[in-house]
PDB file of C-alpha atoms in Angstrom:
ATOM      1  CA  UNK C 599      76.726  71.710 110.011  1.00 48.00           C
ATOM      2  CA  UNK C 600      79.218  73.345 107.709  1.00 53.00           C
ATOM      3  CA  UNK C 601      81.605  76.030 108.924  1.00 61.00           C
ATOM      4  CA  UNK C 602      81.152  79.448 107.650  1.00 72.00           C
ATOM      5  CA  UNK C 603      83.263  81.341 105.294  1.00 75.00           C
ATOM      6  CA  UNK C 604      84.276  83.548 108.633  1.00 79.00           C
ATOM      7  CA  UNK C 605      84.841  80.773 110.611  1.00 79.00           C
ATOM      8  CA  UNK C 606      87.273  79.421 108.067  1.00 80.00           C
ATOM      9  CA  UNK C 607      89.107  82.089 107.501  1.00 72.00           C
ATOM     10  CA  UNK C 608      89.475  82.746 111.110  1.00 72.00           C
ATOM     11  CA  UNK C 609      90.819  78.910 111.693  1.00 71.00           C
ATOM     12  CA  UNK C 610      93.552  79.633 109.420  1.00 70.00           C
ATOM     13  CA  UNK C 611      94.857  83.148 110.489  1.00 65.00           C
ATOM     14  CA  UNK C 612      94.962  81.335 114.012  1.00 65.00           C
ATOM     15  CA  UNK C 613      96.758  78.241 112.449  1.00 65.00           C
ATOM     16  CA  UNK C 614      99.064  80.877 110.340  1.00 60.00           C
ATOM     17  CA  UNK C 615     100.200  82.779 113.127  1.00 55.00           C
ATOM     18  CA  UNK C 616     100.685  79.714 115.011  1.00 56.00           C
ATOM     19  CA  UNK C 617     102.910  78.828 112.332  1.00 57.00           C
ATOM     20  CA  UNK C 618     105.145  81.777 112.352  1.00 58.00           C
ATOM     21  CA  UNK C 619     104.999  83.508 116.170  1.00 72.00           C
ATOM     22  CA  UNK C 620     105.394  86.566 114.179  1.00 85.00           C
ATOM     23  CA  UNK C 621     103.034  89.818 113.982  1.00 91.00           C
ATOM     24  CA  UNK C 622     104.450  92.792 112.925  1.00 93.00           C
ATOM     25  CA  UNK C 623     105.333  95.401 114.865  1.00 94.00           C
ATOM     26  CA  UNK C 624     104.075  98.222 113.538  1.00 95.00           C
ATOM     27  CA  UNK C 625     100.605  97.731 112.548  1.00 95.00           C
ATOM     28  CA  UNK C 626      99.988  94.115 114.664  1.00 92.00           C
ATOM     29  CA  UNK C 627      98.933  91.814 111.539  1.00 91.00           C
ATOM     30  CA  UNK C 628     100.413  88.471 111.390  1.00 86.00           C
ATOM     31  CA  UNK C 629     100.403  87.924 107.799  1.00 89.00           C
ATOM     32  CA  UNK C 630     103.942  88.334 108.017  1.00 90.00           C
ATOM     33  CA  UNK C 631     106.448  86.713 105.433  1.00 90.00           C
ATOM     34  CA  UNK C 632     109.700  86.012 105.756  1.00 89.00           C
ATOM     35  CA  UNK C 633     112.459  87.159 103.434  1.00 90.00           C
ATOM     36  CA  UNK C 634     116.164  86.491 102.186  1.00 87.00           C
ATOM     37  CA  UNK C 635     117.480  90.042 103.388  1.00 72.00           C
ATOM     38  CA  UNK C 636     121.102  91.756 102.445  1.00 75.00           C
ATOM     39  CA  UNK C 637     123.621  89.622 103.126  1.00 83.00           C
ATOM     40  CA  UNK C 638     122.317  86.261 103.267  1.00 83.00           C
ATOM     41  CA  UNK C 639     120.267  87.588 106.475  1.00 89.00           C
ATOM     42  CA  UNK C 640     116.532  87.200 107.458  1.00 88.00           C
ATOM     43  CA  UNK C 641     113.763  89.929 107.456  1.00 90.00           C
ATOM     44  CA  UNK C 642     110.786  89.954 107.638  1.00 90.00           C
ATOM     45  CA  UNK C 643     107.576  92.289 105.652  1.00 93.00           C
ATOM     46  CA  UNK C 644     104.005  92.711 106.773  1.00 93.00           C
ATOM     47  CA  UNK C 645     101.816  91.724 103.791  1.00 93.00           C
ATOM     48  CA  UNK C 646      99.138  93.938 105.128  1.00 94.00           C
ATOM     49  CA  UNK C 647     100.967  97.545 105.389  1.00 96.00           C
ATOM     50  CA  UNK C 648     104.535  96.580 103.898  1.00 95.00           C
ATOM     51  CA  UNK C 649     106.841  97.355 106.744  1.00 96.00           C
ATOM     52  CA  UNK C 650     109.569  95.581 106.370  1.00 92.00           C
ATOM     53  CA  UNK C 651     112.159  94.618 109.534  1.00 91.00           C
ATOM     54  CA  UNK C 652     115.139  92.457 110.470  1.00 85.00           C
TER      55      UNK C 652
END
């Protein structure tokens, strides 16, 4: 039997945060992308609520 929709999408938020370690820290999401920051230096934004850290 086929995996649901839900199921699916579940599987790959696990796999995605997996991927990065990363959830942010002030709403707890981990779609989380990673950015060129000022300077050359890495930050980070939540995709979900658009904080955006370092």
């Amino acid at each position: 039997m086929a995996a649901s929709s839900t199921e699916e999408a579940t599987a790959r938020l696990a796999a995605e945060r997996m991927r990065t370690g990363l959830d942010c820290p002030s709403c707890g999401s981990s779609h989380v992308a990673q950015v060129l920051g000022d300077n050359g230096g890495v930050s980070y934004v939540c995709t979900s609520c658009g904080h955006s850290w370092s």
